[in-house]
Structure formats: C-alpha cells, structure tokens
mmCIF file of C-alpha atoms in Angstrom:
data_model
loop_
_atom_site.group_PDB
_atom_site.id
_atom_site.type_symbol
_atom_site.label_atom_id
_atom_site.label_comp_id
_atom_site.label_asym_id
_atom_site.label_seq_id
_atom_site.Cartn_x
_atom_site.Cartn_y
_atom_site.Cartn_z
ATOM 1 C CA LYS B 997 -27.475 -11.716 -27.777
ATOM 2 C CA GLN B 998 -24.891 -14.363 -26.927
ATOM 3 C CA GLU B 999 -25.685 -16.445 -23.809
ATOM 4 C CA VAL B 1000 -23.326 -18.819 -22.238
ATOM 5 C CA THR B 1001 -24.355 -21.727 -19.828
ATOM 6 C CA GLN B 1002 -22.157 -23.933 -17.792
ATOM 7 C CA ILE B 1003 -23.231 -27.164 -16.319
ATOM 8 C CA PRO B 1004 -22.869 -28.341 -13.581
ATOM 9 C CA ALA B 1005 -22.798 -25.282 -11.295
ATOM 10 C CA ALA B 1006 -20.793 -27.162 -8.774
ATOM 11 C CA LEU B 1007 -18.949 -30.537 -8.806
ATOM 12 C CA SER B 1008 -17.195 -32.443 -5.990
ATOM 13 C CA VAL B 1009 -14.975 -35.379 -6.890
ATOM 14 C CA PRO B 1010 -12.409 -37.582 -5.121
ATOM 15 C CA GLU B 1011 -8.683 -37.031 -6.026
ATOM 16 C CA GLY B 1012 -7.506 -38.948 -9.130
ATOM 17 C CA GLU B 1013 -10.927 -38.886 -10.987
ATOM 18 C CA ASN B 1014 -11.277 -37.741 -14.616
ATOM 19 C CA LEU B 1015 -13.878 -35.146 -15.131
ATOM 20 C CA VAL B 1016 -15.687 -33.064 -17.649
ATOM 21 C CA LEU B 1017 -16.993 -29.610 -17.412
ATOM 22 C CA ASN B 1018 -19.580 -28.430 -19.960
ATOM 23 C CA CYS B 1019 -20.150 -25.039 -21.698
ATOM 24 C CA SER B 1020 -22.754 -24.130 -24.204
ATOM 25 C CA PHE B 1021 -23.362 -20.955 -26.128
ATOM 26 C CA THR B 1022 -26.292 -19.758 -28.211
ATOM 27 C CA ASP B 1023 -24.677 -17.997 -31.120
ATOM 28 C CA SER B 1024 -22.190 -20.160 -33.051
ATOM 29 C CA ALA B 1025 -20.670 -17.130 -34.864
ATOM 30 C CA ILE B 1026 -17.726 -16.956 -32.455
ATOM 31 C CA TYR B 1027 -14.037 -15.747 -32.832
ATOM 32 C CA ASN B 1028 -12.855 -18.007 -30.048
ATOM 33 C CA LEU B 1029 -13.631 -19.687 -26.701
ATOM 34 C CA GLN B 1030 -11.474 -19.333 -23.610
ATOM 35 C CA TRP B 1031 -11.448 -21.477 -20.462
ATOM 36 C CA PHE B 1032 -10.415 -19.719 -17.254
ATOM 37 C CA ARG B 1033 -9.735 -20.631 -13.781
ATOM 38 C CA GLN B 1034 -10.584 -18.398 -10.813
ATOM 39 C CA ASP B 1035 -9.311 -18.916 -7.309
ATOM 40 C CA PRO B 1036 -11.147 -17.438 -4.365
ATOM 41 C CA GLY B 1037 -10.376 -13.650 -4.149
ATOM 42 C CA LYS B 1038 -8.133 -13.863 -7.198
ATOM 43 C CA GLY B 1039 -8.255 -12.706 -10.781
ATOM 44 C CA LEU B 1040 -8.701 -15.053 -13.763
ATOM 45 C CA THR B 1041 -6.008 -17.374 -15.108
ATOM 46 C CA SER B 1042 -6.328 -18.279 -18.753
ATOM 47 C CA LEU B 1043 -6.170 -22.075 -19.231
ATOM 48 C CA LEU B 1044 -6.951 -22.735 -22.901
ATOM 49 C CA LEU B 1045 -7.853 -20.719 -26.012
ATOM 50 C CA ILE B 1046 -9.644 -22.479 -28.891
ATOM 51 C CA GLN B 1047 -10.032 -20.519 -32.128
ATOM 52 C CA SER B 1048 -13.361 -20.947 -33.940
ATOM 53 C CA SER B 1049 -11.513 -22.995 -36.670
ATOM 54 C CA GLN B 1050 -10.075 -25.545 -34.106
ATOM 55 C CA ARG B 1051 -11.648 -28.530 -32.677
ATOM 56 C CA GLU B 1052 -9.534 -28.970 -29.516
ATOM 57 C CA GLN B 1053 -6.613 -27.640 -27.478
ATOM 58 C CA THR B 1054 -4.495 -29.489 -24.765
ATOM 59 C CA SER B 1055 -2.329 -28.293 -22.052
ATOM 60 C CA GLY B 1056 -0.844 -30.829 -19.672
ATOM 61 C CA ARG B 1057 -3.861 -32.642 -17.911
ATOM 62 C CA LEU B 1058 -6.426 -30.328 -19.551
ATOM 63 C CA ASN B 1059 -8.061 -30.867 -22.855
ATOM 64 C CA ALA B 1060 -10.786 -28.495 -24.259
ATOM 65 C CA SER B 1061 -12.933 -29.363 -27.263
ATOM 66 C CA LEU B 1062 -15.114 -27.139 -29.395
ATOM 67 C CA ASP B 1063 -18.160 -28.011 -31.455
ATOM 68 C CA LYS B 1064 -19.067 -24.699 -32.970
ATOM 69 C CA SER B 1065 -22.038 -25.895 -34.917
ATOM 70 C CA SER B 1066 -23.769 -27.290 -31.874
ATOM 71 C CA GLY B 1067 -22.605 -24.465 -29.566
ATOM 72 C CA ARG B 1068 -20.768 -26.616 -27.109
ATOM 73 C CA SER B 1069 -17.359 -26.949 -25.541
ATOM 74 C CA THR B 1070 -16.057 -29.337 -22.911
ATOM 75 C CA LEU B 1071 -13.129 -29.080 -20.609
ATOM 76 C CA TYR B 1072 -11.644 -32.476 -19.676
ATOM 77 C CA ILE B 1073 -9.481 -32.702 -16.531
ATOM 78 C CA ALA B 1074 -7.437 -35.821 -16.202
ATOM 79 C CA ALA B 1075 -6.340 -37.340 -12.858
ATOM 80 C CA SER B 1076 -7.662 -34.500 -10.836
ATOM 81 C CA GLN B 1077 -5.723 -33.101 -7.928
ATOM 82 C CA PRO B 1078 -6.750 -31.011 -4.822
ATOM 83 C CA GLY B 1079 -4.930 -28.059 -6.357
ATOM 84 C CA ASP B 1080 -7.413 -28.169 -9.110
ATOM 85 C CA SER B 1081 -10.124 -26.837 -6.731
ATOM 86 C CA ALA B 1082 -11.284 -23.657 -8.153
ATOM 87 C CA THR B 1083 -14.106 -22.076 -10.230
ATOM 88 C CA TYR B 1084 -13.826 -22.756 -13.988
ATOM 89 C CA LEU B 1085 -15.254 -20.243 -16.337
ATOM 90 C CA CYS B 1086 -15.761 -20.464 -20.115
ATOM 91 C CA ALA B 1087 -16.189 -17.311 -22.280
ATOM 92 C CA VAL B 1088 -16.714 -16.576 -25.937
ATOM 93 C CA SER B 1089 -16.016 -13.641 -28.208
ATOM 94 C CA GLY B 1090 -17.755 -13.333 -31.548
ATOM 95 C CA TRP B 1091 -19.170 -11.416 -34.458
ATOM 96 C CA ALA B 1092 -22.243 -10.173 -32.761
ATOM 97 C CA SER B 1093 -20.472 -8.733 -29.691
ATOM 98 C CA GLY B 1094 -17.076 -7.970 -31.002
ATOM 99 C CA SER B 1095 -14.072 -8.715 -28.921
ATOM 100 C CA ARG B 1096 -15.708 -8.547 -25.589
ATOM 101 C CA LEU B 1097 -16.015 -11.828 -23.767
ATOM 102 C CA THR B 1098 -19.335 -13.207 -22.726
ATOM 103 C CA PHE B 1099 -18.928 -15.366 -19.635
ATOM 104 C CA GLY B 1100 -20.762 -18.362 -18.223
ATOM 105 C CA GLU B 1101 -21.649 -18.471 -14.548
ATOM 106 C CA GLY B 1102 -18.928 -21.001 -13.828
ATOM 107 C CA THR B 1103 -18.461 -24.417 -12.399
ATOM 108 C CA GLN B 1104 -17.177 -24.633 -8.906
ATOM 109 C CA LEU B 1105 -14.881 -27.598 -8.609
ATOM 110 C CA THR B 1106 -13.744 -29.216 -5.434
ATOM 111 C CA VAL B 1107 -11.365 -32.099 -5.507
ATOM 112 C CA ASN B 1108 -11.157 -34.001 -2.236
ATOM 113 C CA PRO B 1109 -7.869 -35.654 -1.072
ATOM 114 C CA GLY L 1176 7.402 -10.625 -18.571
ATOM 115 C CA ALA L 1177 5.096 -8.545 -16.434
ATOM 116 C CA GLY L 1178 1.385 -9.297 -16.553
ATOM 117 C CA VAL L 1179 -1.490 -7.045 -16.224
ATOM 118 C CA SER L 1180 -1.441 -5.036 -12.982
ATOM 119 C CA GLN L 1181 -4.298 -3.113 -11.283
ATOM 120 C CA SER L 1182 -4.411 -0.735 -8.470
ATOM 121 C CA PRO L 1183 -5.463 -0.373 -5.786
ATOM 122 C CA SER L 1184 -6.063 -4.050 -4.947
ATOM 123 C CA ASN L 1185 -8.827 -3.013 -2.459
ATOM 124 C CA LYS L 1186 -10.797 0.196 -2.234
ATOM 125 C CA VAL L 1187 -13.402 1.020 0.487
ATOM 126 C CA THR L 1188 -15.352 4.166 -0.149
ATOM 127 C CA GLU L 1189 -18.361 5.993 1.207
ATOM 128 C CA LYS L 1190 -21.537 6.273 -0.860
ATOM 129 C CA GLY L 1191 -21.595 9.376 -3.003
ATOM 130 C CA LYS L 1192 -17.785 9.522 -3.338
ATOM 131 C CA ASP L 1193 -15.825 9.254 -6.710
ATOM 132 C CA VAL L 1194 -13.254 6.553 -7.190
ATOM 133 C CA GLU L 1195 -10.541 5.925 -9.742
ATOM 134 C CA LEU L 1196 -9.330 2.398 -10.605
ATOM 135 C CA ARG L 1197 -6.086 1.958 -12.562
ATOM 136 C CA CYS L 1198 -4.993 -0.691 -15.019
ATOM 137 C CA ASP L 1199 -1.529 -1.236 -16.584
ATOM 138 C CA PRO L 1200 -1.758 -3.663 -19.553
ATOM 139 C CA ILE L 1201 0.881 -5.985 -20.870
ATOM 140 C CA SER L 1202 3.406 -3.952 -22.878
ATOM 141 C CA GLY L 1203 2.620 -3.972 -26.507
ATOM 142 C CA HIS L 1204 -1.022 -5.025 -26.093
ATOM 143 C CA THR L 1205 -3.236 -2.627 -28.064
ATOM 144 C CA ALA L 1206 -6.595 -3.922 -26.743
ATOM 145 C CA LEU L 1207 -7.733 -3.292 -23.176
ATOM 146 C CA TYR L 1208 -10.977 -4.437 -21.558
ATOM 147 C CA TRP L 1209 -12.783 -3.671 -18.333
ATOM 148 C CA TYR L 1210 -15.219 -6.155 -16.620
ATOM 149 C CA ARG L 1211 -16.905 -6.335 -13.271
ATOM 150 C CA GLN L 1212 -17.994 -9.144 -11.177
ATOM 151 C CA ARG L 1213 -20.617 -8.568 -8.461
ATOM 152 C CA LEU L 1214 -20.820 -10.880 -5.572
ATOM 153 C CA GLY L 1215 -22.555 -14.102 -6.599
ATOM 154 C CA GLN L 1216 -22.858 -12.980 -10.279
ATOM 155 C CA GLY L 1217 -20.997 -13.691 -13.465
ATOM 156 C CA LEU L 1218 -18.468 -11.261 -15.095
ATOM 157 C CA GLU L 1219 -19.959 -8.500 -17.164
ATOM 158 C CA PHE L 1220 -18.324 -6.506 -19.802
ATOM 159 C CA LEU L 1221 -17.976 -2.722 -19.275
ATOM 160 C CA ILE L 1222 -15.725 -1.141 -21.945
ATOM 161 C CA TYR L 1223 -12.949 -1.798 -24.361
ATOM 162 C CA PHE L 1224 -10.262 0.179 -26.074
ATOM 163 C CA GLN L 1225 -8.425 -0.838 -29.274
ATOM 164 C CA GLY L 1226 -5.521 1.357 -30.299
ATOM 165 C CA ASN L 1227 -6.728 4.757 -31.400
ATOM 166 C CA SER L 1228 -10.275 3.786 -32.250
ATOM 167 C CA ALA L 1229 -13.231 4.981 -30.408
ATOM 168 C CA PRO L 1230 -13.787 2.839 -27.358
ATOM 169 C CA ASP L 1231 -16.756 0.552 -27.125
ATOM 170 C CA LYS L 1232 -18.647 1.875 -24.150
ATOM 171 C CA SER L 1233 -21.815 -0.171 -24.611
ATOM 172 C CA GLY L 1234 -21.387 -2.212 -21.336
ATOM 173 C CA LEU L 1235 -21.202 0.833 -19.014
ATOM 174 C CA PRO L 1236 -24.221 0.574 -16.741
ATOM 175 C CA SER L 1237 -24.788 4.356 -16.250
ATOM 176 C CA ASP L 1238 -23.315 7.742 -16.978
ATOM 177 C CA ARG L 1239 -21.648 7.716 -13.648
ATOM 178 C CA PHE L 1240 -19.108 5.329 -15.176
ATOM 179 C CA SER L 1241 -16.327 6.444 -17.555
ATOM 180 C CA ALA L 1242 -12.958 5.265 -18.597
ATOM 181 C CA GLU L 1243 -9.939 6.740 -20.410
ATOM 182 C CA ARG L 1244 -6.809 5.232 -21.910
ATOM 183 C CA THR L 1245 -3.534 7.002 -22.621
ATOM 184 C CA GLY L 1246 -2.412 5.807 -25.963
ATOM 185 C CA GLU L 1247 -1.740 2.029 -25.750
ATOM 186 C CA SER L 1248 -0.839 2.153 -22.018
ATOM 187 C CA VAL L 1249 -2.556 2.877 -18.729
ATOM 188 C CA SER L 1250 -6.275 3.018 -18.412
ATOM 189 C CA THR L 1251 -8.394 4.541 -15.631
ATOM 190 C CA LEU L 1252 -12.007 3.578 -14.793
ATOM 191 C CA THR L 1253 -13.791 6.337 -12.924
ATOM 192 C CA ILE L 1254 -17.055 5.872 -11.030
ATOM 193 C CA GLN L 1255 -18.686 9.110 -9.874
ATOM 194 C CA ARG L 1256 -21.153 9.334 -6.980
ATOM 195 C CA THR L 1257 -20.704 5.765 -6.042
ATOM 196 C CA GLN L 1258 -23.653 3.624 -4.974
ATOM 197 C CA GLN L 1259 -23.719 0.399 -2.979
ATOM 198 C CA GLU L 1260 -24.623 -1.577 -6.069
ATOM 199 C CA ASP L 1261 -21.234 -0.471 -7.531
ATOM 200 C CA SER L 1262 -19.518 -2.806 -5.010
ATOM 201 C CA ALA L 1263 -17.832 -5.512 -7.099
ATOM 202 C CA VAL L 1264 -14.510 -6.698 -8.219
ATOM 203 C CA TYR L 1265 -13.377 -4.735 -11.260
ATOM 204 C CA LEU L 1266 -11.161 -6.730 -13.650
ATOM 205 C CA CYS L 1267 -8.972 -5.392 -16.455
ATOM 206 C CA ALA L 1268 -7.682 -7.526 -19.385
ATOM 207 C CA SER L 1269 -5.437 -6.861 -22.297
ATOM 208 C CA SER L 1270 -4.749 -8.746 -25.569
ATOM 209 C CA PRO L 1271 -2.275 -8.169 -28.380
ATOM 210 C CA GLN L 1272 -5.145 -6.864 -30.614
ATOM 211 C CA GLU L 1273 -8.874 -7.156 -30.695
ATOM 212 C CA GLY L 1274 -10.644 -10.168 -32.176
ATOM 213 C CA TYR L 1275 -9.125 -13.591 -32.136
ATOM 214 C CA TYR L 1276 -6.530 -13.081 -29.452
ATOM 215 C CA GLU L 1277 -6.348 -14.440 -25.877
ATOM 216 C CA GLN L 1278 -7.303 -12.031 -23.144
ATOM 217 C CA TYR L 1279 -4.983 -11.829 -20.102
ATOM 218 C CA PHE L 1280 -6.508 -10.670 -16.847
ATOM 219 C CA GLY L 1281 -5.157 -8.646 -13.884
ATOM 220 C CA PRO L 1282 -5.775 -9.500 -10.362
ATOM 221 C CA GLY L 1283 -8.706 -7.068 -10.034
ATOM 222 C CA THR L 1284 -9.725 -4.298 -7.706
ATOM 223 C CA ARG L 1285 -12.258 -5.103 -5.031
ATOM 224 C CA LEU L 1286 -14.448 -2.043 -4.527
ATOM 225 C CA THR L 1287 -16.696 -1.773 -1.431
ATOM 226 C CA VAL L 1288 -19.182 1.031 -1.144
ATOM 227 C CA THR L 1289 -20.338 1.656 2.415
#
C-alpha cells in the first residue's frame, strides 16, 4: 500500500526566504506526482505535475524535483511571499493503486511579512 | 474554460437523513474522482469513474455511500442514513483520462451532520 509522508508538518518563514518542502513515498512504481496548494476553506489548486519519467518541473518561483528510485520529491519555493501562505500537499498515483491519488498530510506554510 | 464545479457548497443535515452531492467535471474529461477530507485528516480516495468502464469503488467506506455518473458528465455522490462521522469536505476531481494525467479539483462540498 502506497504511503506518502510530508516533512515538515508546519513551517514559518520570513518574507523573501527560499524554502524547501519534502515529500516521500513508499512505492516507487508511480505514474506521476502532483503538488497542490490548499487555502483555508477552499479546494485544491494544482501547482506542478511531474511524470514518472521526469526529474523536475518549474513554474514561476516554484520548482519540483522527483527522485523516483529513492521515493522522494521536493518543492522549492524561491523568494517566498505572504501570499504563498497555505497548506501544500503532495500526491502520487501509481501502478498499485491505479489512477487514484494518495495524499500526504501536507505542510502548513506561513510566510510572515 | 470552466473548471470543475460542485454543489451545494455547504450542506447541513440531520443524522439519519440522505444527502446528494453533485459534481460537474471539466468538459471532455473522461475520468472523474471523489475524495473526502475530514477535519484534521488527509484526503482519502472514495471512488473513480473512467468512461464507460466499471467504476473503482474500493475507497467507499460503507454501503451507505454510492455514486453514479451519467456518461462522461455529471456525477452524484449519495450518502444514505448520514452519521456524524460523515462530516467532511467532499472533493471532486476530473482529468482528461485516467493514469498519467493531471487531476483538477473542484471547490468541494462541506457536509455537516448534526
């Protein structure tokens, strides 16, 4: 059974700092990995999708990497802003579980002005 | 274009009543997923539909839960004889097909069972 873990559970940083969020998964036979953002009381916004054959994806100030063999992904946020404050979730789909996403518990990020 | 929409946005119901939650996927998306997020817990998979194939119901927590999908459009999640532990945010997602494709989520329905 696929398990996804995110570290840290919570993170508070001053504005402008670069930061890294970590995600690990137990079964490396994945289709893809998605990073999402969730604002309080809202649904999920997809940030980045990395296919199993890819090593990284970039969108603006966000960069996500994937090391499938070690079961790890990182989300790098450059020059953080207060508007980046949210919960960040990573999720994987894979051969064992089909198309369904298995989610981590999330990292709650607070960027202080 | 329009994203995934869900209705109602909020639903308060009494224990023992039945509820129906609706999801309108992105037009042309053949795969549709339901997840739920209970307070303080992670998202858990409930069910998914892919085209005309039999749905994967393996995440439904009990036989009080069921879901239908009309072709490749609207889906309805029904919870019968609601219990307090059913209180959660129910999220729907769609993707162009199953497998390697990105899933796009709706805003969710917050269900409160009193």
